[in-house]
């Protein structure tokens, strides 16, 4: 069984193609399921250049996923998901948004530290002004809070803070462990996300070091390409599958209306 549970659409304004293009690619690859998980709207027009609005969500995203679900019924399972931002201070907004919609699964991702969209290449210069160790501490502390918020099913690109290759010169195992403990305690699934291989860091999310902790803690896994263009659906999944075998006992988690099920790949 193969799935890709992390795909975007042009509604987020920084990806190409519509849901159908991503689904067709997954079908072509012989996948059993594909999850649509475009970026969630954010409160008060926060980062409107990279997000759809609530209106666009209701008017375009929901119906678009609905249509492909119907159109591809019996050919491939299309899951209705979202990649929701964890923004401290906006928990209420996000909680309400997630509760109001009948998602199959919700990916929770940390893309902002304060007002700094740290994984956006336009903002990369800010790393030079900071102590990279402090950035990692803030990132993994925020990720711990995201896991503890209880709002999400899947942890998105767990160690995305490494995206541009900045590495701290001090050991950050303590905060990393705290985050992993929260992920385990709150029963989240971690995605093996192949997008890091296409970024300056050139490494899968999460790193092998973190996958060792995942194995030790028996945290369940799922698979995502984080594709922002249809051609990237399922990209580098040969490696991802190998990692699932090694660190997840060959099992992945799939979702239906936020109910999970473990299956063998
Ligand atoms: Zn994106
Ligand atoms: Fe993301
Ligand atoms: Fe994403």
PDB file of C-alpha atoms and ligand atoms in Angstrom:
ATOM      1  CA  UNK A   1       0.000   0.000   0.000  1.00  0.00           C
ATOM      2  CA  UNK A   2       1.398   3.389  -0.994  1.00  0.00           C
ATOM      3  CA  UNK A   3       0.089   6.850  -0.171  1.00  0.00           C
ATOM      4  CA  UNK A   4       1.183  10.456  -0.515  1.00  0.00           C
ATOM      5  CA  UNK A   5      -0.461  12.497   2.219  1.00  0.00           C
ATOM      6  CA  UNK A   6       1.163  15.873   1.579  1.00  0.00           C
ATOM      7  CA  UNK A   7       0.286  17.781  -1.596  1.00  0.00           C
ATOM      8  CA  UNK A   8      -0.497  21.443  -2.313  1.00  0.00           C
ATOM      9  CA  UNK A   9      -2.465  23.345  -4.980  1.00  0.00           C
ATOM     10  CA  UNK A  10      -2.250  26.754  -6.634  1.00  0.00           C
ATOM     11  CA  UNK A  11      -4.710  28.146  -4.061  1.00  0.00           C
ATOM     12  CA  UNK A  12      -1.797  28.749  -1.660  1.00  0.00           C
ATOM     13  CA  UNK A  13      -0.270  31.015  -4.341  1.00  0.00           C
ATOM     14  CA  UNK A  14       3.140  29.330  -4.258  1.00  0.00           C
ATOM     15  CA  UNK A  15       2.316  25.952  -5.858  1.00  0.00           C
ATOM     16  CA  UNK A  16       1.285  24.910  -9.382  1.00  0.00           C
ATOM     17  CA  UNK A  17      -1.743  22.992 -10.528  1.00  0.00           C
ATOM     18  CA  UNK A  18      -5.095  21.979  -9.143  1.00  0.00           C
ATOM     19  CA  UNK A  19      -5.935  18.986  -6.941  1.00  0.00           C
ATOM     20  CA  UNK A  20      -6.814  16.875  -9.983  1.00  0.00           C
ATOM     21  CA  UNK A  21      -3.276  17.224 -11.370  1.00  0.00           C
ATOM     22  CA  UNK A  22      -1.815  15.848  -8.126  1.00  0.00           C
ATOM     23  CA  UNK A  23      -4.356  13.045  -7.951  1.00  0.00           C
ATOM     24  CA  UNK A  24      -3.688  12.043 -11.575  1.00  0.00           C
ATOM     25  CA  UNK A  25       0.022  11.851 -10.856  1.00  0.00           C
ATOM     26  CA  UNK A  26      -0.591   9.652  -7.791  1.00  0.00           C
ATOM     27  CA  UNK A  27      -2.865   7.415  -9.874  1.00  0.00           C
ATOM     28  CA  UNK A  28      -0.205   7.177 -12.587  1.00  0.00           C
ATOM     29  CA  UNK A  29       2.277   6.022  -9.931  1.00  0.00           C
ATOM     30  CA  UNK A  30      -0.165   3.337  -8.816  1.00  0.00           C
ATOM     31  CA  UNK A  31      -0.699   4.803  -5.348  1.00  0.00           C
ATOM     32  CA  UNK A  32      -3.670   3.641  -3.282  1.00  0.00           C
ATOM     33  CA  UNK A  33      -4.394   6.971  -1.623  1.00  0.00           C
ATOM     34  CA  UNK A  34      -3.511  10.625  -2.039  1.00  0.00           C
ATOM     35  CA  UNK A  35      -4.122  13.340   0.521  1.00  0.00           C
ATOM     36  CA  UNK A  36      -4.842  16.939  -0.473  1.00  0.00           C
ATOM     37  CA  UNK A  37      -3.235  19.081   2.206  1.00  0.00           C
ATOM     38  CA  UNK A  38      -2.928  22.643   1.034  1.00  0.00           C
ATOM     39  CA  UNK A  39      -1.960  25.407   3.478  1.00  0.00           C
ATOM     40  CA  UNK A  40      -4.696  26.531   5.856  1.00  0.00           C
ATOM     41  CA  UNK A  41      -5.988  30.113   5.919  1.00  0.00           C
ATOM     42  CA  UNK A  42      -4.497  32.266   8.679  1.00  0.00           C
ATOM     43  CA  UNK A  43      -6.142  34.870  10.913  1.00  0.00           C
ATOM     44  CA  UNK A  44      -6.253  38.575  10.048  1.00  0.00           C
ATOM     45  CA  UNK A  45      -4.608  38.173   6.685  1.00  0.00           C
ATOM     46  CA  UNK A  46      -1.379  36.833   8.235  1.00  0.00           C
ATOM     47  CA  UNK A  47       0.967  36.035   5.315  1.00  0.00           C
ATOM     48  CA  UNK A  48      -1.695  36.468   2.594  1.00  0.00           C
ATOM     49  CA  UNK A  49       0.939  36.038  -0.174  1.00  0.00           C
ATOM     50  CA  UNK A  50       1.369  32.379   0.751  1.00  0.00           C
ATOM     51  CA  UNK A  51      -2.074  31.344   1.976  1.00  0.00           C
ATOM     52  CA  UNK A  52      -5.660  31.052   0.737  1.00  0.00           C
ATOM     53  CA  UNK A  53      -8.344  33.060   2.520  1.00  0.00           C
ATOM     54  CA  UNK A  54     -11.213  31.511   4.462  1.00  0.00           C
ATOM     55  CA  UNK A  55     -13.501  32.492   1.571  1.00  0.00           C
ATOM     56  CA  UNK A  56     -11.232  30.793  -0.955  1.00  0.00           C
ATOM     57  CA  UNK A  57     -11.135  27.722   1.258  1.00  0.00           C
ATOM     58  CA  UNK A  58     -14.942  27.476   1.310  1.00  0.00           C
ATOM     59  CA  UNK A  59     -15.535  28.578  -2.269  1.00  0.00           C
ATOM     60  CA  UNK A  60     -12.723  26.741  -4.043  1.00  0.00           C
ATOM     61  CA  UNK A  61     -10.663  24.316  -1.945  1.00  0.00           C
ATOM     62  CA  UNK A  62     -13.448  22.302  -0.323  1.00  0.00           C
ATOM     63  CA  UNK A  63     -15.478  21.910  -3.553  1.00  0.00           C
ATOM     64  CA  UNK A  64     -12.344  21.129  -5.574  1.00  0.00           C
ATOM     65  CA  UNK A  65     -11.361  18.245  -3.270  1.00  0.00           C
ATOM     66  CA  UNK A  66     -14.987  17.090  -3.221  1.00  0.00           C
ATOM     67  CA  UNK A  67     -15.054  16.977  -7.023  1.00  0.00           C
ATOM     68  CA  UNK A  68     -11.858  14.932  -7.359  1.00  0.00           C
ATOM     69  CA  UNK A  69     -13.039  12.545  -4.656  1.00  0.00           C
ATOM     70  CA  UNK A  70     -16.150  11.875  -6.741  1.00  0.00           C
ATOM     71  CA  UNK A  71     -14.384  11.881 -10.077  1.00  0.00           C
ATOM     72  CA  UNK A  72     -11.708   9.379  -9.019  1.00  0.00           C
ATOM     73  CA  UNK A  73     -13.922   7.270  -6.806  1.00  0.00           C
ATOM     74  CA  UNK A  74     -12.956   3.567  -7.156  1.00  0.00           C
ATOM     75  CA  UNK A  75      -9.692   4.511  -8.906  1.00  0.00           C
ATOM     76  CA  UNK A  76      -7.850   6.094  -5.999  1.00  0.00           C
ATOM     77  CA  UNK A  77      -8.877   7.229  -2.516  1.00  0.00           C
ATOM     78  CA  UNK A  78      -8.575  11.004  -2.245  1.00  0.00           C
ATOM     79  CA  UNK A  79      -8.376  12.240   1.334  1.00  0.00           C
ATOM     80  CA  UNK A  80      -9.494  15.718   2.354  1.00  0.00           C
ATOM     81  CA  UNK A  81      -6.743  17.244   4.433  1.00  0.00           C
ATOM     82  CA  UNK A  82      -5.081  20.506   5.316  1.00  0.00           C
ATOM     83  CA  UNK A  83      -1.623  21.626   6.398  1.00  0.00           C
ATOM     84  CA  UNK A  84      -2.458  23.820   9.366  1.00  0.00           C
ATOM     85  CA  UNK A  85       0.025  26.303  10.786  1.00  0.00           C
ATOM     86  CA  UNK A  86       0.755  26.267  14.455  1.00  0.00           C
ATOM     87  CA  UNK A  87       0.879  29.955  15.347  1.00  0.00           C
ATOM     88  CA  UNK A  88       1.145  30.707  19.056  1.00  0.00           C
ATOM     89  CA  UNK A  89      -1.696  33.090  19.895  1.00  0.00           C
ATOM     90  CA  UNK A  90      -3.865  31.876  17.031  1.00  0.00           C
ATOM     91  CA  UNK A  91      -4.829  28.543  18.567  1.00  0.00           C
ATOM     92  CA  UNK A  92      -8.457  29.530  19.003  1.00  0.00           C
ATOM     93  CA  UNK A  93      -8.812  30.536  15.365  1.00  0.00           C
ATOM     94  CA  UNK A  94      -7.207  27.317  14.146  1.00  0.00           C
ATOM     95  CA  UNK A  95      -9.121  25.107  16.535  1.00  0.00           C
ATOM     96  CA  UNK A  96     -12.426  26.557  15.362  1.00  0.00           C
ATOM     97  CA  UNK A  97     -11.435  26.255  11.703  1.00  0.00           C
ATOM     98  CA  UNK A  98     -10.395  22.609  12.132  1.00  0.00           C
ATOM     99  CA  UNK A  99     -13.535  21.723  14.065  1.00  0.00           C
ATOM    100  CA  UNK A 100     -15.820  23.356  11.533  1.00  0.00           C
ATOM    101  CA  UNK A 101     -14.560  21.159   8.705  1.00  0.00           C
ATOM    102  CA  UNK A 102     -14.785  17.425   8.200  1.00  0.00           C
ATOM    103  CA  UNK A 103     -11.162  16.792   7.344  1.00  0.00           C
ATOM    104  CA  UNK A 104      -9.846  13.273   6.922  1.00  0.00           C
ATOM    105  CA  UNK A 105      -6.523  14.378   8.408  1.00  0.00           C
ATOM    106  CA  UNK A 106      -4.764  17.496   9.627  1.00  0.00           C
ATOM    107  CA  UNK A 107      -1.026  18.073   9.285  1.00  0.00           C
ATOM    108  CA  UNK A 108       0.321  20.483  11.897  1.00  0.00           C
ATOM    109  CA  UNK A 109       3.368  22.481  10.832  1.00  0.00           C
ATOM    110  CA  UNK A 110       5.508  25.189  12.382  1.00  0.00           C
ATOM    111  CA  UNK A 111       6.460  27.674   9.638  1.00  0.00           C
ATOM    112  CA  UNK A 112       6.761  30.815  11.780  1.00  0.00           C
ATOM    113  CA  UNK A 113       8.809  31.836  14.787  1.00  0.00           C
ATOM    114  CA  UNK A 114       7.116  35.077  15.787  1.00  0.00           C
ATOM    115  CA  UNK A 115       6.598  36.938  12.520  1.00  0.00           C
ATOM    116  CA  UNK A 116       9.574  35.210  10.854  1.00  0.00           C
ATOM    117  CA  UNK A 117       8.629  32.719   8.170  1.00  0.00           C
ATOM    118  CA  UNK A 118      11.927  30.912   8.707  1.00  0.00           C
ATOM    119  CA  UNK A 119      11.464  28.235   6.013  1.00  0.00           C
ATOM    120  CA  UNK A 120      10.797  30.769   3.259  1.00  0.00           C
ATOM    121  CA  UNK A 121      13.874  31.421   1.108  1.00  0.00           C
ATOM    122  CA  UNK A 122      12.921  35.124   0.977  1.00  0.00           C
ATOM    123  CA  UNK A 123      13.654  35.363   4.707  1.00  0.00           C
ATOM    124  CA  UNK A 124      16.840  33.307   4.833  1.00  0.00           C
ATOM    125  CA  UNK A 125      19.072  36.297   5.725  1.00  0.00           C
ATOM    126  CA  UNK A 126      17.519  36.399   9.217  1.00  0.00           C
ATOM    127  CA  UNK A 127      19.524  33.261  10.133  1.00  0.00           C
ATOM    128  CA  UNK A 128      22.686  35.352   9.819  1.00  0.00           C
ATOM    129  CA  UNK A 129      21.419  37.800  12.450  1.00  0.00           C
ATOM    130  CA  UNK A 130      20.580  35.060  14.934  1.00  0.00           C
ATOM    131  CA  UNK A 131      22.218  32.490  17.145  1.00  0.00           C
ATOM    132  CA  UNK A 132      21.277  29.325  15.250  1.00  0.00           C
ATOM    133  CA  UNK A 133      21.175  27.339  18.489  1.00  0.00           C
ATOM    134  CA  UNK A 134      18.523  29.734  19.848  1.00  0.00           C
ATOM    135  CA  UNK A 135      16.544  29.329  16.620  1.00  0.00           C
ATOM    136  CA  UNK A 136      16.573  25.529  17.067  1.00  0.00           C
ATOM    137  CA  UNK A 137      15.527  25.832  20.716  1.00  0.00           C
ATOM    138  CA  UNK A 138      12.654  28.135  19.784  1.00  0.00           C
ATOM    139  CA  UNK A 139      11.636  25.872  16.893  1.00  0.00           C
ATOM    140  CA  UNK A 140      11.545  22.621  18.894  1.00  0.00           C
ATOM    141  CA  UNK A 141       9.837  24.333  21.834  1.00  0.00           C
ATOM    142  CA  UNK A 142       7.148  25.623  19.475  1.00  0.00           C
ATOM    143  CA  UNK A 143       6.865  22.156  17.916  1.00  0.00           C
ATOM    144  CA  UNK A 144       6.394  20.654  21.389  1.00  0.00           C
ATOM    145  CA  UNK A 145       3.564  23.152  22.032  1.00  0.00           C
ATOM    146  CA  UNK A 146       2.062  22.350  18.628  1.00  0.00           C
ATOM    147  CA  UNK A 147       1.999  18.635  19.489  1.00  0.00           C
ATOM    148  CA  UNK A 148       0.554  19.348  22.929  1.00  0.00           C
ATOM    149  CA  UNK A 149      -2.198  21.564  21.456  1.00  0.00           C
ATOM    150  CA  UNK A 150      -4.085  18.419  20.447  1.00  0.00           C
ATOM    151  CA  UNK A 151      -5.206  20.031  17.192  1.00  0.00           C
ATOM    152  CA  UNK A 152      -3.282  17.917  14.713  1.00  0.00           C
ATOM    153  CA  UNK A 153      -2.952  14.330  13.482  1.00  0.00           C
ATOM    154  CA  UNK A 154       0.390  14.477  11.697  1.00  0.00           C
ATOM    155  CA  UNK A 155       3.604  16.385  12.415  1.00  0.00           C
ATOM    156  CA  UNK A 156       4.650  18.151   9.196  1.00  0.00           C
ATOM    157  CA  UNK A 157       8.339  18.167   8.152  1.00  0.00           C
ATOM    158  CA  UNK A 158       9.496  17.602  11.735  1.00  0.00           C
ATOM    159  CA  UNK A 159      12.968  19.175  11.491  1.00  0.00           C
ATOM    160  CA  UNK A 160      12.294  21.792   8.792  1.00  0.00           C
ATOM    161  CA  UNK A 161      14.394  24.285  10.770  1.00  0.00           C
ATOM    162  CA  UNK A 162      17.426  22.712   9.036  1.00  0.00           C
ATOM    163  CA  UNK A 163      16.075  23.594   5.558  1.00  0.00           C
ATOM    164  CA  UNK A 164      18.806  26.065   4.568  1.00  0.00           C
ATOM    165  CA  UNK A 165      21.626  24.099   6.128  1.00  0.00           C
ATOM    166  CA  UNK A 166      22.102  26.181   9.283  1.00  0.00           C
ATOM    167  CA  UNK A 167      23.163  23.888  12.121  1.00  0.00           C
ATOM    168  CA  UNK A 168      23.651  24.859  15.758  1.00  0.00           C
ATOM    169  CA  UNK A 169      27.115  24.576  17.255  1.00  0.00           C
ATOM    170  CA  UNK A 170      25.706  23.269  20.546  1.00  0.00           C
ATOM    171  CA  UNK A 171      23.803  20.136  21.427  1.00  0.00           C
ATOM    172  CA  UNK A 172      20.006  20.608  21.275  1.00  0.00           C
ATOM    173  CA  UNK A 173      19.046  17.037  22.216  1.00  0.00           C
ATOM    174  CA  UNK A 174      17.132  18.227  25.299  1.00  0.00           C
ATOM    175  CA  UNK A 175      14.554  20.316  23.403  1.00  0.00           C
ATOM    176  CA  UNK A 176      14.371  17.770  20.610  1.00  0.00           C
ATOM    177  CA  UNK A 177      13.558  15.009  23.145  1.00  0.00           C
ATOM    178  CA  UNK A 178      10.906  17.227  24.780  1.00  0.00           C
ATOM    179  CA  UNK A 179       9.232  17.707  21.406  1.00  0.00           C
ATOM    180  CA  UNK A 180       9.397  13.966  20.646  1.00  0.00           C
ATOM    181  CA  UNK A 181       7.916  13.158  24.050  1.00  0.00           C
ATOM    182  CA  UNK A 182       4.989  15.515  23.383  1.00  0.00           C
ATOM    183  CA  UNK A 183       4.472  13.924  19.949  1.00  0.00           C
ATOM    184  CA  UNK A 184       4.336  10.483  21.576  1.00  0.00           C
ATOM    185  CA  UNK A 185       2.151  11.537  24.513  1.00  0.00           C
ATOM    186  CA  UNK A 186      -0.365  13.275  22.281  1.00  0.00           C
ATOM    187  CA  UNK A 187      -0.382  10.339  19.904  1.00  0.00           C
ATOM    188  CA  UNK A 188       0.664  12.100  16.718  1.00  0.00           C
ATOM    189  CA  UNK A 189       1.886  10.485  13.526  1.00  0.00           C
ATOM    190  CA  UNK A 190       5.125  11.721  11.928  1.00  0.00           C
ATOM    191  CA  UNK A 191       5.385  12.052   8.172  1.00  0.00           C
ATOM    192  CA  UNK A 192       8.461  11.017   6.274  1.00  0.00           C
ATOM    193  CA  UNK A 193       8.580  14.093   4.056  1.00  0.00           C
ATOM    194  CA  UNK A 194      10.796  13.915   0.972  1.00  0.00           C
ATOM    195  CA  UNK A 195      10.743  17.674   0.230  1.00  0.00           C
ATOM    196  CA  UNK A 196      13.932  18.246   2.225  1.00  0.00           C
ATOM    197  CA  UNK A 197      15.821  16.321  -0.459  1.00  0.00           C
ATOM    198  CA  UNK A 198      14.848  19.089  -2.913  1.00  0.00           C
ATOM    199  CA  UNK A 199      15.908  21.909  -0.570  1.00  0.00           C
ATOM    200  CA  UNK A 200      19.395  23.343   0.137  1.00  0.00           C
ATOM    201  CA  UNK A 201      19.843  20.884   3.027  1.00  0.00           C
ATOM    202  CA  UNK A 202      19.345  17.949   0.619  1.00  0.00           C
ATOM    203  CA  UNK A 203      18.121  15.682   3.421  1.00  0.00           C
ATOM    204  CA  UNK A 204      14.850  13.972   4.204  1.00  0.00           C
ATOM    205  CA  UNK A 205      12.599  15.190   7.085  1.00  0.00           C
ATOM    206  CA  UNK A 206      13.095  13.968   9.712  1.00  0.00           C
ATOM    207  CA  UNK A 207      16.772  13.067   9.821  1.00  0.00           C
ATOM    208  CA  UNK A 208      17.956   9.545  10.587  1.00  0.00           C
ATOM    209  CA  UNK A 209      18.924  10.646  14.096  1.00  0.00           C
ATOM    210  CA  UNK A 210      15.284  11.600  14.776  1.00  0.00           C
ATOM    211  CA  UNK A 211      14.007   8.452  13.050  1.00  0.00           C
ATOM    212  CA  UNK A 212      16.028   6.472  15.608  1.00  0.00           C
ATOM    213  CA  UNK A 213      14.064   8.208  18.398  1.00  0.00           C
ATOM    214  CA  UNK A 214      10.818   7.538  16.508  1.00  0.00           C
ATOM    215  CA  UNK A 215      11.650   3.842  16.358  1.00  0.00           C
ATOM    216  CA  UNK A 216      12.612   3.757  20.018  1.00  0.00           C
ATOM    217  CA  UNK A 217       9.382   5.538  21.066  1.00  0.00           C
ATOM    218  CA  UNK A 218       7.232   3.549  18.595  1.00  0.00           C
ATOM    219  CA  UNK A 219       5.795   6.682  16.984  1.00  0.00           C
ATOM    220  CA  UNK A 220       3.748   5.835  13.862  1.00  0.00           C
ATOM    221  CA  UNK A 221       4.760   7.097  10.417  1.00  0.00           C
ATOM    222  CA  UNK A 222       3.099   8.237   7.220  1.00  0.00           C
ATOM    223  CA  UNK A 223       4.406   9.414   3.831  1.00  0.00           C
ATOM    224  CA  UNK A 224       4.342  12.814   2.129  1.00  0.00           C
ATOM    225  CA  UNK A 225       6.091  14.467  -0.790  1.00  0.00           C
ATOM    226  CA  UNK A 226       5.049  18.006   0.179  1.00  0.00           C
ATOM    227  CA  UNK A 227       4.742  18.551  -3.559  1.00  0.00           C
ATOM    228  CA  UNK A 228       4.123  22.107  -4.732  1.00  0.00           C
ATOM    229  CA  UNK A 229       4.086  20.913  -8.339  1.00  0.00           C
ATOM    230  CA  UNK A 230       2.266  17.771  -9.572  1.00  0.00           C
ATOM    231  CA  UNK A 231       5.463  16.199 -10.928  1.00  0.00           C
ATOM    232  CA  UNK A 232       6.803  15.960  -7.368  1.00  0.00           C
ATOM    233  CA  UNK A 233       4.040  13.630  -6.122  1.00  0.00           C
ATOM    234  CA  UNK A 234       5.680  10.481  -4.775  1.00  0.00           C
ATOM    235  CA  UNK A 235       9.153  11.851  -5.425  1.00  0.00           C
ATOM    236  CA  UNK A 236      11.964   9.869  -3.740  1.00  0.00           C
ATOM    237  CA  UNK A 237       9.480   7.467  -2.183  1.00  0.00           C
ATOM    238  CA  UNK A 238      11.864   4.555  -2.803  1.00  0.00           C
ATOM    239  CA  UNK A 239      14.024   6.029  -0.053  1.00  0.00           C
ATOM    240  CA  UNK A 240      10.987   6.930   2.101  1.00  0.00           C
ATOM    241  CA  UNK A 241       9.685   3.356   1.892  1.00  0.00           C
ATOM    242  CA  UNK A 242      13.089   2.010   2.855  1.00  0.00           C
ATOM    243  CA  UNK A 243      12.992   4.259   5.946  1.00  0.00           C
ATOM    244  CA  UNK A 244       9.472   3.078   6.833  1.00  0.00           C
ATOM    245  CA  UNK A 245      10.765  -0.493   6.732  1.00  0.00           C
ATOM    246  CA  UNK A 246      13.749   0.370   8.886  1.00  0.00           C
ATOM    247  CA  UNK A 247      12.178   2.736  11.430  1.00  0.00           C
ATOM    248  CA  UNK A 248       8.451   1.990  11.295  1.00  0.00           C
ATOM    249  CA  UNK A 249       8.274  -1.782  11.016  1.00  0.00           C
ATOM    250  CA  UNK A 250       7.051  -1.416   7.408  1.00  0.00           C
ATOM    251  CA  UNK A 251       3.803   0.180   8.561  1.00  0.00           C
ATOM    252  CA  UNK A 252       2.198   3.515   7.721  1.00  0.00           C
ATOM    253  CA  UNK A 253      -0.873   5.278   9.047  1.00  0.00           C
ATOM    254  CA  UNK A 254      -3.797   6.316   6.836  1.00  0.00           C
ATOM    255  CA  UNK A 255      -6.760   8.475   7.811  1.00  0.00           C
ATOM    256  CA  UNK A 256     -10.502   8.632   7.234  1.00  0.00           C
ATOM    257  CA  UNK A 257     -12.455  11.437   8.941  1.00  0.00           C
ATOM    258  CA  UNK A 258      -9.614  11.767  11.419  1.00  0.00           C
ATOM    259  CA  UNK A 259      -9.795   8.105  12.376  1.00  0.00           C
ATOM    260  CA  UNK A 260      -6.502   6.367  11.813  1.00  0.00           C
ATOM    261  CA  UNK A 261      -5.561   2.933  10.637  1.00  0.00           C
ATOM    262  CA  UNK A 262      -2.165   1.291  10.345  1.00  0.00           C
ATOM    263  CA  UNK A 263      -1.403  -0.614   7.157  1.00  0.00           C
ATOM    264  CA  UNK A 264       1.621  -2.387   5.725  1.00  0.00           C
ATOM    265  CA  UNK A 265       3.391  -0.759   2.816  1.00  0.00           C
TER     266      UNK A 265
HETATM  267 ZN1  LIG B   1       4.041  25.595   0.902  1.00  0.00          ZN
HETATM  268 FE1  LIG B   2       5.000  23.103   5.315  1.00  0.00          FE
HETATM  269 FE1  LIG B   3       3.515  21.544   2.811  1.00  0.00          FE
END
